[in-house]
Amino acid sequence: MTLDGYRNTIFKLRYAISKNEEFHGDGACKRVGEFLANAENGEDRAHWAERFTKVLEEEKFSPAGRVWHGSGRPKPGLINCYVIPAGDSREGWGTLLHDVIVISGLGGGVGVNFSNIRPREWPIRGTGGRATGSVSLMKIVNTAADQLRAGGGRRAALMFALRYDHPDILEFVSVKLDRKEINLANISIIVDNEFINKVRSGDFITPECNGLVRIICTKGDKKWGRTVQLDKIDEIDKLNFEDFTDDDGTIPTNIYVDRYKADWLWAKMVDNAWESAEPGILNFSFIEGEHNMWYSTPVSCTNPCGEQGLPEYSSCDLGAVNLVKHIIDGKIDWDSLSDTITVGVRMLDNVLDMTHYPLQQIADMAQRQRRIGLGVMGLHHAMLLCGVKYDSEEGLQFVDTLFKFIKREAYEASVFLAVQKGEFPDLDRQKFLKSGFCKRLPASLKSKIKEYGIRNATLLTCAPTGTTSIVAGVSSGIEPIFAPAYIRRHIQGEETKETVVTDPLFQKFLDEGKDVSHFVGSHDISPEWHLKMQVAIQKHIDASISKTINFDGNRFSKDDLSKLLLDNIHQVKGTTFYREGSRGEEPLQAIPVEEALKRIKEISESQVADNSCQSGKCQLT
């Protein structure tokens, strides 16, 4: 058995170690399975090589693209993404640039939190000068990554995050409106419950960084900024105005604290997300409250697609269960799914021992906490095979039951590995079980962790799966299909051609004469239902979820967007909204099922639908 058509083309382009390598047989599945089995003890190596290879050949599980690509190479970089710190000094900036270049050069994505970087115009005591700010550093990092791409490297993927109360936040929130700026990075604003409450109540935010706040100095029409200690702002009228003299010697006649209302900033965030699909939002109150390692290493940022909230120098070790391969006669084969989860957890744990790390700090953190990210692909296709509509109460019940099972089986597998191979070194069993996530684990499972430990600090995620889902021929991650059928526009010579493309499962149902009334695409589903699905799944995921909420601006207004976000942000770790057409003319146009059925006879081209990352923002798989 070999991959057919477009699936094979993508496999050869992205993952094959040679032009002649096949997927099955003695090809990539065997190469990856045997390579990852080298992490096992000598007497167990052959057994696990066979089991790993089998689950890959049956297409029940797929590690992330870096594993397919890197296994068996001289320096096997098997990790998709990393989070690294940004130091607030020349040395810190230089280290960040070095680390981004090294990681991006090896094909890894990078997430960075810039919240500790001195804002624009902040004083630099060592030189007497003034800082250029966090956004200027972001631009430098983006330029460096862009040069790697220009030199023939893989397209860099970046995530830049900044706290809502950082003094550069207004510059940051609007930077992506210019599509030439920071064009390799997704950007997200870090919020917390305090911010959400201030938005609702109309309270003020006083931006601060490292214990300093900005004050505005004026004399007549002249205005300039300076800083003052946060604890002094309550008595600002008693300060010596001469201490805030402008560079040209002007002494202010008035000074006041630079602050603004939280709901005003919120409106800017919503406006810009409406216009350009950015910034995204990261809810750190929820992230930290759920974080299994709350007692040891705080979360710093997420990876570029947002499915992993990570401490500094941590990494994304990703793989996905192909749910479609676990559906038999319209029902989930729970025994088969359990076996795949067990094997998948072990494979990803072995990745941590077989990969080449770009930095020693990352290698050390990976061994200390042994984070993995077991996710899924083909969720919507699996639901369709079971006759379940995505945007329905039945759909919510389906994912709740499914992901509750995946959670339990993954944690059971990690406990078993702890008995076999040892628990992760940073584990404090009592404190681990006090995380918001672990408190909801079944009592029997918590008892096992308390008695035996656990191998991995975090285990579960929902990544986009991107091109790996194309190779598998299934829907991407937890996303709905783009559309049962759509029109693809492309240039041929001097003409614009239109082709009707059908989702492969939709076509299969049509060919077999089955009911297709439960088929819906991402644009048929309301933003409310997109978000309901994310909330339902997040309850059972210890890391985060990559989810893009697509909507039509003609049917869902900016005020609707603001209200939906404000009402639900406390239930998710992060989210991104994408308004159709906000990034220019769409090459794909979804068509209703009724129209698709009429036009299906006219289809002149059949191909596998590409359902990956419909906003075009995620590039790593």
Coordinates of C-alpha atoms in Angstrom, one line a residue:
M1 CA 0.0 0.0 0.0
T2 CA 1.3 3.5 -0.9
L3 CA 0.0 7.0 -0.5
D4 CA -2.0 8.2 -3.5
G5 CA -1.8 11.3 -5.5
Y6 CA -1.4 14.6 -3.6
R7 CA -0.8 12.8 -0.3
N8 CA 2.3 11.2 -1.8
T9 CA 3.4 14.4 -3.4
I10 CA 3.3 16.2 0.0
F11 CA 5.0 13.3 1.8
K12 CA 7.9 13.3 -0.7
L13 CA 8.2 17.0 -0.6
R14 CA 8.2 17.5 3.2
Y15 CA 9.1 14.3 4.9
A16 CA 10.9 11.7 2.8
I17 CA 14.5 11.2 3.5
S18 CA 15.2 10.5 -0.2
K19 CA 13.2 10.9 -3.5
N20 CA 12.8 7.2 -3.7
E21 CA 11.5 6.6 -0.1
E22 CA 8.0 5.2 0.2
F23 CA 5.7 5.7 3.1
H24 CA 4.8 2.1 3.9
G25 CA 6.8 -1.1 3.5
D26 CA 10.5 -0.5 4.1
G27 CA 10.0 3.2 3.9
A28 CA 9.4 6.1 6.2
C29 CA 7.2 4.2 8.8
K30 CA 9.9 1.7 9.4
R31 CA 12.7 4.3 9.4
V32 CA 10.8 6.4 12.1
G33 CA 9.7 3.4 14.1
E34 CA 13.1 1.8 14.3
F35 CA 14.8 5.2 15.0
L36 CA 12.6 6.0 17.9
A37 CA 12.9 2.5 19.3
N38 CA 16.6 3.2 19.9
A39 CA 15.6 4.9 23.1
E40 CA 14.5 1.6 24.5
N41 CA 16.6 -0.9 26.4
G42 CA 18.4 -3.4 24.2
E43 CA 16.1 -6.4 24.8
D44 CA 13.0 -4.3 24.2
R45 CA 14.2 -2.4 21.1
A46 CA 13.0 -4.9 18.5
H47 CA 9.6 -5.3 20.1
W48 CA 9.0 -1.5 20.2
A49 CA 10.4 -0.9 16.7
E50 CA 7.8 -3.4 15.4
R51 CA 4.9 -1.8 17.4
F52 CA 5.9 1.8 16.4
T53 CA 6.2 0.8 12.8
K54 CA 2.9 -1.0 12.8
V55 CA 0.9 2.0 14.3
L56 CA 2.5 4.3 11.7
E57 CA 1.8 2.0 8.7
E58 CA -1.8 1.6 9.8
E59 CA -1.9 5.4 9.9
K60 CA -3.4 5.3 13.4
F61 CA -0.8 7.7 14.8
S62 CA 1.4 10.4 13.2
P63 CA 4.2 12.2 15.0
A64 CA 4.7 15.8 13.9
G65 CA 6.4 16.7 10.7
R66 CA 9.8 17.3 12.3
V67 CA 9.8 13.6 13.5
W68 CA 9.0 12.3 10.0
H69 CA 11.6 14.6 8.5
G70 CA 14.4 14.2 11.0
S71 CA 14.4 10.6 12.1
G72 CA 17.6 8.9 10.9
R73 CA 19.4 12.0 9.8
P74 CA 22.8 12.9 11.3
K75 CA 21.4 15.7 13.6
P76 CA 17.8 14.7 14.0
G77 CA 15.8 17.8 15.0
L78 CA 12.5 16.2 16.0
I79 CA 11.0 19.0 18.0
N80 CA 8.6 21.5 16.3
C81 CA 8.7 24.6 18.5
Y82 CA 10.4 26.2 21.5
V83 CA 9.8 29.1 23.9
I84 CA 12.9 31.1 24.8
P85 CA 13.4 34.3 27.0
A86 CA 14.2 37.8 25.9
G87 CA 16.8 39.5 28.2
D88 CA 16.5 43.3 28.8
S89 CA 20.1 44.2 28.0
R90 CA 22.4 44.3 24.9
E91 CA 23.7 40.9 25.9
G92 CA 20.1 39.7 26.3
W93 CA 19.1 41.0 22.8
G94 CA 22.2 39.4 21.3
T95 CA 21.4 36.0 23.0
L96 CA 17.8 36.2 21.8
L97 CA 19.0 36.8 18.2
H98 CA 21.5 34.0 18.4
D99 CA 18.9 31.5 19.8
V100 CA 16.3 32.5 17.2
I101 CA 18.8 32.0 14.4
V102 CA 20.0 28.7 15.6
I103 CA 16.5 27.3 16.3
S104 CA 14.9 28.7 13.1
G105 CA 17.9 27.4 11.1
L106 CA 17.0 23.9 12.3
G107 CA 13.4 24.2 11.3
G108 CA 11.9 25.0 14.7
G109 CA 9.4 27.7 15.6
V110 CA 10.0 30.2 18.4
G111 CA 7.7 31.8 20.9
V112 CA 9.0 34.9 22.9
N113 CA 7.4 37.0 25.7
F114 CA 8.7 40.5 25.5
S115 CA 7.0 41.8 28.6
N116 CA 10.2 42.4 30.6
I117 CA 11.8 44.5 27.8
R118 CA 12.2 48.2 28.6
P119 CA 9.6 50.2 26.7
R120 CA 10.3 52.9 24.1
E121 CA 11.8 56.0 25.7
W122 CA 12.6 54.3 29.0
P123 CA 15.9 55.5 30.5
I124 CA 19.1 53.4 30.1
R125 CA 21.1 54.2 33.2
G126 CA 24.4 52.7 31.9
T127 CA 24.6 55.0 28.9
G128 CA 22.2 57.9 29.7
G129 CA 20.3 57.1 26.6
R130 CA 16.7 55.9 26.0
A131 CA 15.4 52.5 25.1
T132 CA 14.0 51.8 21.6
G133 CA 11.3 49.5 23.1
S134 CA 10.0 46.0 22.8
V135 CA 8.5 46.3 19.4
S136 CA 11.8 47.4 17.9
L137 CA 13.4 44.2 19.2
M138 CA 10.5 42.2 17.7
K139 CA 11.3 43.8 14.3
I140 CA 15.0 43.0 14.6
V141 CA 14.1 39.3 15.4
N142 CA 11.7 39.2 12.5
T143 CA 14.3 40.6 10.1
A144 CA 16.9 38.1 11.2
A145 CA 14.5 35.2 10.7
D146 CA 13.5 36.6 7.3
Q147 CA 17.1 36.6 6.2
L148 CA 17.3 32.9 7.0
R149 CA 14.4 32.3 4.7
A150 CA 16.0 34.5 2.0
G151 CA 19.1 32.3 2.3
G152 CA 17.1 29.2 1.3
G153 CA 16.0 28.0 4.8
R154 CA 12.6 26.9 5.9
R155 CA 10.1 29.7 6.5
A156 CA 10.5 30.8 10.1
A157 CA 7.5 30.7 12.5
L158 CA 7.3 33.0 15.4
M159 CA 5.0 34.0 18.3
F160 CA 5.5 37.4 19.9
A161 CA 3.5 38.1 23.1
L162 CA 3.2 41.2 25.3
R163 CA 1.3 41.9 28.5
Y164 CA -1.7 44.2 28.3
D165 CA -0.1 46.5 30.9
H166 CA 3.2 46.9 29.2
P167 CA 3.8 50.6 28.2
D168 CA 4.4 49.5 24.5
I169 CA 1.1 47.8 24.3
L170 CA -0.5 50.4 22.0
E171 CA 2.3 50.2 19.5
F172 CA 2.2 46.4 19.7
V173 CA -1.5 46.0 19.3
S174 CA -1.5 47.8 16.0
V175 CA 1.8 46.8 14.5
K176 CA 0.3 44.0 12.3
L177 CA -2.1 46.4 10.6
D178 CA 1.0 47.1 8.4
R179 CA 1.3 43.7 6.8
K180 CA 5.0 44.3 6.0
E181 CA 5.8 44.5 9.7
I182 CA 6.7 41.4 11.8
N183 CA 5.3 39.3 8.9
L184 CA 6.8 36.0 10.1
A185 CA 5.2 36.2 13.6
N186 CA 1.8 35.7 15.1
I187 CA 1.2 38.2 17.9
S188 CA -0.9 37.8 21.0
I189 CA -1.7 40.0 24.0
I190 CA -1.4 38.4 27.4
V191 CA -4.4 39.2 29.6
D192 CA -5.6 38.0 33.0
N193 CA -8.7 38.1 35.1
E194 CA -7.9 41.5 36.5
F195 CA -7.8 42.9 33.0
I196 CA -11.1 41.3 32.1
N197 CA -12.8 42.7 35.2
K198 CA -11.4 46.2 34.4
V199 CA -12.8 46.0 30.9
R200 CA -16.3 45.1 32.3
S201 CA -16.1 47.8 35.0
G202 CA -14.5 50.5 32.9
D203 CA -11.5 50.9 35.2
F204 CA -8.2 52.3 34.3
I205 CA -4.9 50.5 33.4
T206 CA -1.7 52.0 34.6
P207 CA 1.0 50.5 32.3
E208 CA 4.2 49.6 34.1
C209 CA 7.4 47.6 33.5
N210 CA 9.9 46.4 36.1
G211 CA 8.4 48.7 38.8
L212 CA 8.3 51.8 36.7
V213 CA 5.4 53.7 35.1
R214 CA 5.4 56.4 32.4
I215 CA 4.4 59.9 33.2
I216 CA 3.5 62.5 30.7
C217 CA 5.3 65.9 31.1
T218 CA 3.9 69.1 29.5
K219 CA 4.7 72.7 29.1
G220 CA 2.4 74.6 26.8
D221 CA 2.0 72.6 23.7
K222 CA 5.2 70.6 24.4
K223 CA 4.8 67.1 25.6
W224 CA 7.3 64.3 26.5
G225 CA 7.5 61.1 28.6
R226 CA 9.5 60.1 31.6
T227 CA 9.3 57.4 34.2
V228 CA 8.7 57.2 37.9
Q229 CA 8.6 54.4 40.5
L230 CA 5.2 52.8 40.7
D231 CA 4.9 53.3 44.4
K232 CA 5.3 57.1 43.9
I233 CA 2.3 57.8 41.7
D234 CA -0.2 58.3 44.5
E235 CA 1.8 61.5 45.5
I236 CA 2.8 62.6 42.0
D237 CA 1.9 66.2 42.7
K238 CA 4.6 66.3 45.4
L239 CA 7.4 65.3 43.1
N240 CA 10.2 67.7 42.0
F241 CA 9.3 68.7 38.5
E242 CA 12.9 69.6 37.7
D243 CA 13.7 65.8 37.9
F244 CA 11.7 65.4 34.7
T245 CA 13.3 68.1 32.6
D246 CA 13.3 67.4 28.8
D247 CA 16.5 66.7 26.9
D248 CA 16.5 70.3 25.7
G249 CA 16.3 71.7 29.3
T250 CA 12.6 72.4 29.4
I251 CA 11.1 72.0 32.9
P252 CA 7.5 70.8 32.9
T253 CA 4.7 72.8 34.4
N254 CA 2.4 69.7 34.7
I255 CA 2.9 66.0 35.0
Y256 CA 0.4 63.2 35.0
V257 CA 0.4 59.4 35.0
D258 CA 0.0 57.8 31.5
R259 CA -3.1 55.6 31.9
Y260 CA -6.1 54.6 29.9
K261 CA -9.4 52.8 30.3
A262 CA -9.3 49.0 29.9
D263 CA -12.4 49.0 27.7
W264 CA -10.7 51.4 25.3
L265 CA -7.7 49.1 24.9
W266 CA -10.1 46.1 24.5
A267 CA -11.9 48.0 21.7
K268 CA -8.5 48.5 20.0
M269 CA -7.8 44.8 20.3
V270 CA -11.1 43.8 18.8
D271 CA -10.9 46.4 16.0
N272 CA -7.5 45.1 14.9
A273 CA -8.4 41.5 15.2
W274 CA -11.4 42.3 13.0
E275 CA -9.1 44.0 10.4
S276 CA -6.2 41.6 10.4
A277 CA -7.0 38.5 12.5
E278 CA -4.5 39.8 15.1
P279 CA -3.7 40.2 17.9
G280 CA -4.8 36.9 19.4
I281 CA -5.4 36.7 23.1
L282 CA -3.7 34.5 25.7
N283 CA -5.5 34.2 29.1
F284 CA -2.7 33.7 31.6
S285 CA -5.0 33.4 34.6
F286 CA -6.5 30.3 33.1
I287 CA -3.1 29.1 31.7
E288 CA -1.3 29.4 35.0
G289 CA -4.3 28.0 37.0
E290 CA -4.3 24.8 35.0
H291 CA -0.5 24.5 34.7
N292 CA 0.8 21.2 36.1
M293 CA 4.2 22.8 36.9
W294 CA 2.8 25.9 38.6
Y295 CA 5.1 25.2 41.6
S296 CA 8.3 25.1 39.5
T297 CA 8.4 26.9 36.2
P298 CA 5.8 29.5 35.2
V299 CA 4.5 29.7 31.6
S300 CA 6.3 32.4 29.6
C301 CA 4.7 32.2 26.1
T302 CA 3.1 29.8 23.6
N303 CA 4.6 28.3 20.5
P304 CA 3.7 30.0 17.2
C305 CA 0.3 28.2 16.7
G306 CA -0.7 28.5 20.3
E307 CA -1.3 24.9 21.3
Q308 CA 1.5 24.8 23.9
G309 CA 1.9 27.2 26.7
L310 CA 5.5 26.7 27.8
P311 CA 8.1 27.9 30.4
E312 CA 11.3 29.4 29.1
Y313 CA 13.6 27.0 27.2
S314 CA 10.8 24.4 26.9
S315 CA 9.8 22.6 23.7
C316 CA 6.9 21.1 21.7
D317 CA 7.1 17.4 21.2
L318 CA 4.0 16.7 19.1
G319 CA 2.1 13.8 17.6
A320 CA -1.5 13.1 16.8
V321 CA -3.9 10.1 17.0
N322 CA -5.7 9.7 13.6
L323 CA -9.3 9.4 14.9
V324 CA -10.7 8.3 11.5
K325 CA -8.7 5.1 11.7
H326 CA -10.5 4.2 15.0
I327 CA -14.0 4.4 13.6
I328 CA -15.6 1.1 12.7
D329 CA -19.2 1.0 11.4
G330 CA -19.9 4.5 12.7
K331 CA -18.7 3.8 16.2
I332 CA -15.4 4.4 18.1
D333 CA -13.2 1.3 18.6
W334 CA -12.2 2.1 22.1
D335 CA -9.8 -0.8 22.5
S336 CA -7.9 0.2 19.4
L337 CA -7.9 3.8 20.5
S338 CA -6.5 2.9 23.9
D339 CA -3.7 0.9 22.3
T340 CA -2.8 3.7 19.9
I341 CA -2.7 6.3 22.8
T342 CA -0.4 4.0 24.8
V343 CA 2.0 3.5 21.9
G344 CA 1.8 7.2 21.0
V345 CA 2.7 8.4 24.5
R346 CA 5.7 6.1 24.5
M347 CA 6.9 7.2 21.0
L348 CA 6.7 10.9 22.0
D349 CA 8.6 10.2 25.2
N350 CA 11.3 8.5 23.2
V351 CA 11.5 11.6 20.9
L352 CA 12.9 13.5 23.9
D353 CA 15.8 11.1 24.1
M354 CA 16.5 10.8 20.4
T355 CA 16.3 14.4 19.2
H356 CA 19.1 16.8 18.6
Y357 CA 18.5 19.9 20.7
P358 CA 19.5 23.4 19.4
L359 CA 20.5 24.7 22.9
Q360 CA 21.8 23.0 26.0
Q361 CA 19.3 24.9 28.2
I362 CA 16.5 23.4 26.1
A363 CA 18.0 19.9 26.4
D364 CA 18.2 20.3 30.1
M365 CA 14.6 21.5 30.5
A366 CA 13.3 18.7 28.3
Q367 CA 14.9 16.1 30.4
R368 CA 13.8 17.7 33.7
Q369 CA 10.1 17.9 32.7
R370 CA 9.7 15.5 29.7
R371 CA 6.8 17.4 28.2
I372 CA 5.0 15.8 25.3
G373 CA 2.0 16.9 23.3
L374 CA -0.3 14.1 22.2
G375 CA -3.2 15.5 20.1
V376 CA -5.6 14.3 17.4
M377 CA -6.3 14.7 13.7
G378 CA -9.4 14.0 11.8
L379 CA -11.9 14.9 14.6
H380 CA -14.5 16.3 12.2
H381 CA -14.1 13.5 9.7
A382 CA -14.5 11.0 12.7
M383 CA -17.7 12.8 13.8
L384 CA -19.1 12.7 10.3
L385 CA -18.4 9.0 10.0
C386 CA -20.4 8.6 13.3
G387 CA -23.2 10.7 11.9
V388 CA -22.6 13.5 14.4
K389 CA -23.0 17.2 13.4
Y390 CA -20.1 19.4 14.6
D391 CA -22.2 22.3 15.8
S392 CA -24.7 20.4 17.9
E393 CA -25.3 19.3 21.5
E394 CA -24.6 15.8 20.3
G395 CA -21.3 17.0 19.0
L396 CA -20.4 18.5 22.3
Q397 CA -21.3 15.3 24.1
F398 CA -19.2 13.3 21.5
V399 CA -16.0 15.3 22.1
D400 CA -16.5 15.4 25.9
T401 CA -16.7 11.5 26.0
L402 CA -13.9 11.2 23.5
F403 CA -11.4 13.5 25.1
K404 CA -12.2 12.4 28.6
F405 CA -11.1 8.9 27.4
I406 CA -8.0 10.2 25.7
K407 CA -7.0 12.1 28.8
R408 CA -7.4 9.1 31.1
E409 CA -5.5 6.7 28.8
A410 CA -2.6 9.1 28.2
Y411 CA -2.1 9.7 31.9
E412 CA -2.4 6.0 32.6
A413 CA 0.3 5.4 30.0
S414 CA 2.6 8.0 31.5
V415 CA 2.2 6.5 35.0
F416 CA 3.2 3.1 33.5
L417 CA 6.2 4.6 31.9
A418 CA 7.2 6.2 35.2
V419 CA 7.2 2.7 36.8
Q420 CA 9.3 1.4 33.9
K421 CA 11.7 4.3 33.2
G422 CA 11.3 6.7 36.1
E423 CA 9.3 9.9 36.8
F424 CA 10.4 13.2 35.4
P425 CA 13.0 14.8 37.7
D426 CA 11.1 18.0 38.5
L427 CA 8.0 16.1 39.8
D428 CA 6.7 17.0 43.3
R429 CA 3.8 14.5 43.4
Q430 CA 1.7 16.4 46.0
K431 CA 2.1 19.8 44.3
F432 CA 1.6 18.4 40.8
L433 CA -1.8 17.0 41.9
K434 CA -2.9 20.4 43.1
S435 CA -2.9 22.0 39.6
G436 CA -6.2 23.1 38.3
F437 CA -6.1 20.4 35.6
C438 CA -5.0 17.5 37.9
K439 CA -7.7 18.2 40.4
R440 CA -10.2 17.0 37.8
L441 CA -8.5 13.7 37.1
P442 CA -10.3 10.6 38.2
A443 CA -9.6 9.7 41.9
S444 CA -8.1 6.3 40.9
L445 CA -5.7 8.0 38.5
K446 CA -4.6 10.6 41.1
S447 CA -4.0 7.8 43.6
K448 CA -1.7 6.1 41.0
I449 CA 0.3 9.3 40.4
K450 CA 0.7 9.8 44.1
E451 CA 2.0 6.2 44.5
Y452 CA 4.0 5.7 41.4
G453 CA 4.7 9.2 39.9
I454 CA 4.3 10.1 36.3
R455 CA 6.8 10.3 33.4
N456 CA 5.7 13.5 31.7
A457 CA 4.9 17.0 33.1
T458 CA 2.2 17.6 30.4
L459 CA 0.8 15.1 27.9
L460 CA -2.0 16.6 25.9
T461 CA -2.5 19.3 23.3
C462 CA -4.5 20.1 20.2
A463 CA -2.2 21.2 17.4
P464 CA -3.3 22.2 13.8
T465 CA -1.6 19.1 12.3
G466 CA -1.3 20.9 9.0
T467 CA 0.4 18.9 6.3
T468 CA 0.5 15.7 8.4
S469 CA -3.3 15.7 8.2
I470 CA -3.1 16.2 4.4
V471 CA -0.7 13.2 4.2
A472 CA -3.2 11.2 6.3
G473 CA -6.1 12.4 4.1
V474 CA -8.2 13.6 7.1
S475 CA -9.5 16.9 8.5
S476 CA -7.0 19.0 10.4
G477 CA -6.7 18.8 14.2
I478 CA -10.0 19.6 15.9
E479 CA -11.0 22.1 13.1
P480 CA -14.1 21.5 11.0
I481 CA -13.5 20.9 7.3
F482 CA -13.2 24.1 5.3
A483 CA -16.4 23.2 3.4
P484 CA -18.0 20.1 2.0
A485 CA -17.3 21.6 -1.4
Y486 CA -15.7 24.9 -2.5
I487 CA -14.5 26.8 -5.5
R488 CA -10.8 27.1 -5.9
R489 CA -9.6 30.0 -8.0
H490 CA -6.2 29.8 -9.7
I491 CA -4.4 31.6 -12.5
Q492 CA -3.8 29.7 -15.7
G493 CA -2.0 31.7 -18.3
E494 CA -3.8 35.0 -18.4
E495 CA -7.1 33.6 -17.2
T496 CA -8.5 33.0 -13.8
K497 CA -9.9 29.5 -13.6
E498 CA -12.4 28.1 -11.2
T499 CA -12.5 24.5 -10.0
V500 CA -15.1 22.8 -7.8
V501 CA -13.2 20.8 -5.1
T502 CA -15.0 18.4 -2.8
D503 CA -13.9 17.2 0.6
P504 CA -12.8 13.6 0.2
L505 CA -15.2 12.2 2.8
F506 CA -18.1 14.2 1.4
Q507 CA -17.3 12.8 -2.0
K508 CA -17.2 9.3 -0.5
F509 CA -20.6 9.7 1.1
L510 CA -22.0 10.9 -2.2
D511 CA -20.5 8.0 -4.1
E512 CA -22.0 5.5 -1.6
G513 CA -25.4 7.3 -1.6
K514 CA -25.2 8.1 2.1
D515 CA -27.0 11.0 3.9
V516 CA -24.9 14.2 3.9
S517 CA -27.2 16.5 5.8
H518 CA -24.9 16.6 8.8
F519 CA -22.0 17.9 6.7
V520 CA -21.0 21.5 7.6
G521 CA -17.9 23.6 6.9
S522 CA -16.1 26.1 9.0
H523 CA -18.1 29.0 7.5
D524 CA -21.4 27.3 8.1
I525 CA -20.7 27.1 11.9
S526 CA -21.4 30.2 14.0
P527 CA -18.5 31.7 16.1
E528 CA -20.5 30.7 19.2
W529 CA -20.4 27.0 18.2
H530 CA -16.7 27.2 17.3
L531 CA -16.0 28.5 20.7
K532 CA -18.3 26.0 22.5
M533 CA -16.3 23.2 20.8
Q534 CA -13.0 24.7 22.0
V535 CA -14.3 25.1 25.6
A536 CA -15.6 21.5 25.7
I537 CA -12.3 20.0 24.6
Q538 CA -10.1 22.3 26.7
K539 CA -11.5 20.7 29.9
H540 CA -9.6 17.6 29.0
I541 CA -6.3 19.1 27.6
D542 CA -3.5 19.9 30.0
A543 CA -1.7 22.2 27.5
S544 CA -3.5 24.5 25.1
I545 CA -5.5 24.3 21.9
S546 CA -4.8 25.8 18.4
K547 CA -8.2 26.9 17.2
T548 CA -9.1 29.5 14.6
I549 CA -12.7 30.8 14.7
N550 CA -13.7 31.7 11.2
F551 CA -16.7 34.0 10.6
D552 CA -18.4 36.1 8.0
G553 CA -18.3 39.8 8.9
N554 CA -21.7 40.3 7.1
R555 CA -23.4 37.9 9.5
F556 CA -21.4 38.5 12.7
S557 CA -20.6 42.1 13.7
K558 CA -17.7 43.7 15.5
D559 CA -19.9 44.2 18.6
D560 CA -20.9 40.5 18.4
L561 CA -17.2 39.6 18.4
S562 CA -16.4 41.8 21.4
K563 CA -19.3 40.4 23.4
L564 CA -18.5 36.7 22.5
L565 CA -14.8 37.2 23.5
L566 CA -15.6 39.0 26.7
D567 CA -18.1 36.4 27.8
N568 CA -16.0 33.4 27.1
I569 CA -12.3 34.3 27.4
H570 CA -12.2 33.0 31.0
Q571 CA -13.0 29.5 29.7
V572 CA -10.2 29.2 27.1
K573 CA -6.4 29.6 27.3
G574 CA -6.2 31.5 24.0
T575 CA -8.1 32.1 20.8
T576 CA -7.8 33.7 17.3
F577 CA -10.7 35.0 15.2
Y578 CA -10.4 35.2 11.4
R579 CA -12.9 37.3 9.5
E580 CA -13.3 36.1 5.9
G581 CA -11.5 38.5 3.5
S582 CA -9.6 40.3 6.3
R583 CA -6.3 39.3 4.6
G584 CA -7.3 40.0 1.0
E585 CA -9.2 38.1 -1.6
E586 CA -9.8 34.5 -0.6
P587 CA -8.5 31.9 -3.1
L588 CA -11.2 29.5 -1.8
Q589 CA -14.9 30.1 -1.8
A590 CA -17.1 27.8 0.2
I591 CA -20.4 26.8 -1.4
P592 CA -23.5 25.5 0.4
V593 CA -24.2 21.8 0.4
E594 CA -27.3 22.3 -1.8
E595 CA -25.3 24.1 -4.4
A596 CA -22.5 21.6 -4.2
L597 CA -24.9 18.8 -4.9
K598 CA -26.1 20.6 -8.0
R599 CA -22.6 21.3 -9.3
I600 CA -21.1 18.0 -8.4
K601 CA -21.9 16.5 -11.8
E602 CA -19.8 19.3 -13.3
I603 CA -16.7 18.5 -11.3
S604 CA -13.8 18.1 -13.7
E605 CA -11.1 17.8 -11.1
S606 CA -10.9 15.7 -8.0
Q607 CA -8.3 16.3 -5.3
V608 CA -7.8 16.0 -1.6
A609 CA -9.0 19.1 0.2
D610 CA -6.4 21.0 2.1
N611 CA -8.1 21.9 5.4
S612 CA -4.9 23.0 7.2
C613 CA -4.8 26.2 9.1
Q614 CA -7.5 28.2 7.2
S615 CA -6.3 31.6 8.4
G616 CA -2.9 30.9 6.8
K617 CA -1.1 31.7 10.0
C618 CA 0.4 28.4 11.0
Q619 CA 3.2 26.9 9.0
L620 CA 4.8 24.3 11.2
T621 CA 3.5 20.7 11.3

